[in-house]
C-alpha cells in the first residue's frame, strides 16, 4: 500500500479528477472533508467541534484531522490510497511524513493541479452543482452549461450555486488558501515524486495527464 496526494486550489477541478482517478485505478479515496462531514452528521465529539468551523469555511485544527487520518490508515487498506483535501497545511504534511515513515508506508505521487489565480475566479463563479447530493454533477455556465437551463442533465434535479462560489467569498477563500498552500507546495515540490499537471487545460486533458503519471508508476 502506498499513499498518493492530489493538491490544488479551490476551482482547480481537483475533486472531479480525484473521483475519476479512484474509479480508473481502483484506489481508495480518502477525503478528509467526507470523514469530517460524516462525524458531523453522526454527532460525534469531533463532529460537534468541527461543525461551526466547517460552516465558516475555516480549517479544522491539524491534530484533529491528523488523528482521523492516522486512525483510518492504521486500519489498513487493500491497495493504494488517494488523499483528497489532505494534507492542507505544512504541519499536516510534516506529521503525515513522520507517520508514514514510522508505519513503513510509502509515499507515491504528489500531484499538483496548477491553475493561474486569474482563471480560478471565473471557474468558481460560473460553477453550478447538482442539488442532489447522490449525483453531485458539476457544470459551468460558460464552458459546460446543462442542456436545460438550471436542470441537471444526469438526474433532472435543480442546479444550485454554492454560497461560497460568489466572487467575494471566493477571494476570501483564496486568501486563506494561499496562506496555507504556498508553504505546503514548497514542502512537496522538493520531493522526487512531485509532479505538476497543467490544470488550465480541458478537464479531459488534465485527466489524461494524471492517468499517464499513474500508469508510469504501476
Ligand atoms: P472539503 O470537502 O475538502 O472542501 O472540506 C470541507 C471542510 O472540511 C473544509 O472547509 C474544512 O473546514 C474541513 N477540512 C477538510 N479537510 C481538511 C484538512 N485537511 N484540514 C483542515 N480542515 C479540513
XYZ file of C-alpha atoms and ligand atoms in Angstrom:
241
model
C 0.000 0.000 0.000
C 1.161 3.487 -0.933
C -0.497 6.844 -0.481
C -0.855 9.418 -3.250
C -1.708 13.067 -2.755
C -3.643 15.383 -5.043
C -3.108 19.101 -4.404
C -4.835 22.073 -5.975
C -6.600 25.358 -5.269
C -10.387 25.737 -4.982
C -11.786 25.570 -8.508
C -8.868 23.587 -9.923
C -11.127 20.622 -10.697
C -9.250 18.506 -8.143
C -12.411 16.921 -6.689
C -13.674 15.830 -10.106
C -10.286 14.443 -11.101
C -9.923 12.580 -7.791
C -13.234 10.767 -8.327
C -12.206 9.694 -11.831
C -8.727 8.529 -10.795
C -10.139 6.479 -7.940
C -12.505 4.744 -10.334
C -9.950 4.113 -13.060
C -7.138 2.834 -10.858
C -9.270 1.221 -8.126
C -7.740 3.441 -5.476
C -9.148 4.006 -2.020
C -10.485 7.543 -1.851
C -9.663 9.216 1.447
C -11.354 12.607 1.666
C -10.957 14.396 5.000
C -13.953 16.586 4.071
C -16.093 13.428 3.788
C -14.760 11.967 7.049
C -15.494 15.240 8.852
C -18.982 15.584 7.339
C -19.690 12.041 8.472
C -18.549 12.913 12.024
C -20.814 15.986 11.965
C -23.842 14.029 10.817
C -23.239 11.312 13.438
C -22.860 13.979 16.134
C -19.569 12.566 17.471
C -17.414 14.695 19.773
C -15.146 15.663 16.873
C -18.172 16.327 14.691
C -19.669 18.696 17.252
C -16.410 20.656 17.414
C -15.861 20.690 13.653
C -19.377 21.726 12.659
C -19.102 25.513 13.122
C -15.543 25.644 11.804
C -16.546 23.872 8.611
C -19.603 26.047 8.127
C -17.409 29.157 8.258
C -15.027 27.758 5.615
C -12.098 27.733 8.067
C -9.816 24.762 8.581
C -10.328 22.219 11.338
C -7.263 22.033 13.621
C -4.312 19.944 12.456
C -4.227 17.492 15.390
C -7.880 16.544 14.923
C -7.532 15.979 11.181
C -4.222 14.111 11.514
C -5.760 11.910 14.227
C -8.681 10.950 11.984
C -6.424 10.175 9.025
C -3.898 8.145 11.014
C -6.644 6.114 12.702
C -8.060 5.246 9.294
C -4.621 4.367 7.851
C -3.895 2.126 10.846
C -6.934 0.034 9.942
C -5.159 -0.685 6.645
C -6.308 -0.668 3.025
C -6.284 -3.149 0.180
C -4.322 -1.304 -2.488
C -3.241 2.321 -2.742
C -4.892 5.375 -1.238
C -5.580 8.738 -2.873
C -5.915 11.650 -0.445
C -8.366 14.340 -1.429
C -8.273 17.519 0.651
C -5.386 16.314 2.813
C -2.763 17.475 3.731
C -3.964 21.095 3.717
C -1.221 22.673 5.852
C 2.532 22.324 6.258
C 2.022 20.900 9.750
C -0.261 18.165 8.348
C 2.289 17.352 5.630
C 5.110 17.037 8.164
C 3.037 14.931 10.555
C 1.948 12.682 7.688
C 5.560 12.233 6.586
C 6.545 11.090 10.066
C 3.562 8.790 10.373
C 4.282 7.139 7.015
C 7.922 6.533 7.837
C 7.166 5.009 11.246
C 4.479 2.770 9.715
C 6.700 1.898 6.725
C 4.057 3.135 4.298
C 5.389 4.553 1.020
C 4.537 7.958 -0.379
C 3.510 7.568 -4.022
C 2.893 10.547 -6.270
C 2.220 14.057 -5.078
C 0.249 15.562 -7.928
C -0.449 19.248 -8.119
C -3.192 20.585 -10.402
C -1.799 24.020 -11.232
C -4.123 26.775 -12.416
C -3.264 30.521 -12.590
C -5.188 32.563 -9.981
C -6.853 34.698 -12.655
C -8.515 31.664 -14.234
C -9.871 30.329 -10.958
C -12.285 33.102 -10.110
C -14.169 32.766 -13.403
C -14.336 28.999 -12.965
C -15.724 29.167 -9.476
C -18.185 31.999 -10.035
C -19.673 30.263 -13.105
C -19.865 26.889 -11.371
C -23.246 25.271 -10.753
C -23.673 21.981 -8.937
C -26.490 19.452 -8.873
C -28.550 19.880 -5.685
C -28.963 16.095 -5.422
C -26.003 15.018 -3.254
C -26.104 11.467 -4.614
C -25.480 12.872 -8.090
C -23.227 15.874 -7.441
C -22.665 16.622 -11.162
C -20.719 19.835 -11.785
C -21.489 22.354 -14.568
C -20.189 25.721 -15.701
C -22.389 28.458 -17.155
C -19.952 29.151 -19.997
C -17.782 26.104 -20.509
C -20.185 23.278 -19.602
C -23.788 24.507 -19.450
C -26.588 21.989 -18.804
C -28.852 21.161 -21.775
C -31.813 22.720 -19.984
C -31.216 25.894 -18.003
C -30.861 25.207 -14.261
C -31.567 21.450 -14.541
C -29.105 18.571 -14.148
C -28.605 16.578 -17.376
C -27.974 13.390 -15.418
C -30.735 13.250 -12.815
C -33.124 16.134 -13.573
C -32.665 17.841 -10.182
C -32.327 21.635 -9.950
C -28.800 23.042 -10.091
C -27.550 25.312 -7.328
C -24.897 27.982 -6.945
C -22.850 27.206 -3.823
C -22.972 30.077 -1.353
C -19.156 30.144 -1.220
C -18.876 30.353 -5.009
C -19.529 34.112 -5.224
C -16.655 36.409 -6.282
C -16.393 37.905 -2.790
C -16.433 34.595 -0.923
C -14.021 33.168 -3.450
C -11.484 35.937 -2.794
C -11.529 35.291 0.915
C -11.221 31.517 0.398
C -8.311 32.174 -1.961
C -6.535 34.425 0.555
C -6.879 31.737 3.229
C -5.847 29.070 0.766
C -2.735 30.919 -0.437
C -1.505 31.495 3.100
C -1.534 27.760 3.863
C -0.972 26.329 0.405
C 2.286 28.006 -0.597
C 4.306 26.517 2.297
C 2.653 23.136 1.615
C 3.579 23.279 -2.056
C 7.126 24.334 -1.121
C 7.402 21.259 1.097
C 6.285 18.817 -1.610
C 7.934 20.490 -4.624
C 11.311 19.369 -3.347
C 10.288 15.690 -3.249
C 11.372 13.488 -6.144
C 7.855 12.098 -6.653
C 6.250 15.534 -7.045
C 4.549 16.183 -10.403
C 2.611 19.183 -11.572
C -0.067 18.992 -14.260
C -1.477 21.946 -16.184
C -4.976 22.370 -14.740
C -5.788 25.133 -17.209
C -6.459 22.609 -19.987
C -9.826 20.975 -20.668
C -10.803 18.531 -17.855
C -10.384 15.574 -20.207
C -6.795 16.592 -20.995
C -5.998 17.147 -17.335
C -7.321 13.667 -16.630
C -5.172 12.227 -19.443
C -2.037 13.782 -17.902
C -2.909 12.372 -14.487
C -3.628 8.938 -15.958
C -0.265 8.925 -17.696
C 1.526 9.644 -14.438
C -0.335 6.897 -12.622
C 0.252 4.423 -15.423
C 4.008 5.186 -15.187
C 4.018 4.269 -11.504
C 2.139 0.975 -11.995
P -13.638 19.725 1.511
O -14.775 18.762 1.294
O -12.297 19.082 1.254
O -13.816 21.028 0.769
O -13.638 20.092 3.082
C -14.732 20.706 3.695
C -14.287 21.356 5.007
O -13.764 20.370 5.902
C -13.155 22.369 4.878
O -13.625 23.654 4.530
C -12.546 22.338 6.259
O -13.338 23.055 7.182
C -12.648 20.875 6.608
N -11.443 20.120 6.176
C -11.378 19.160 5.204
N -10.132 18.686 5.079
C -9.376 19.373 5.977
C -7.998 19.356 6.321
N -7.115 18.532 5.706
N -7.586 20.206 7.299
C -8.426 21.031 7.929
N -9.734 21.104 7.646
C -10.217 20.287 6.685
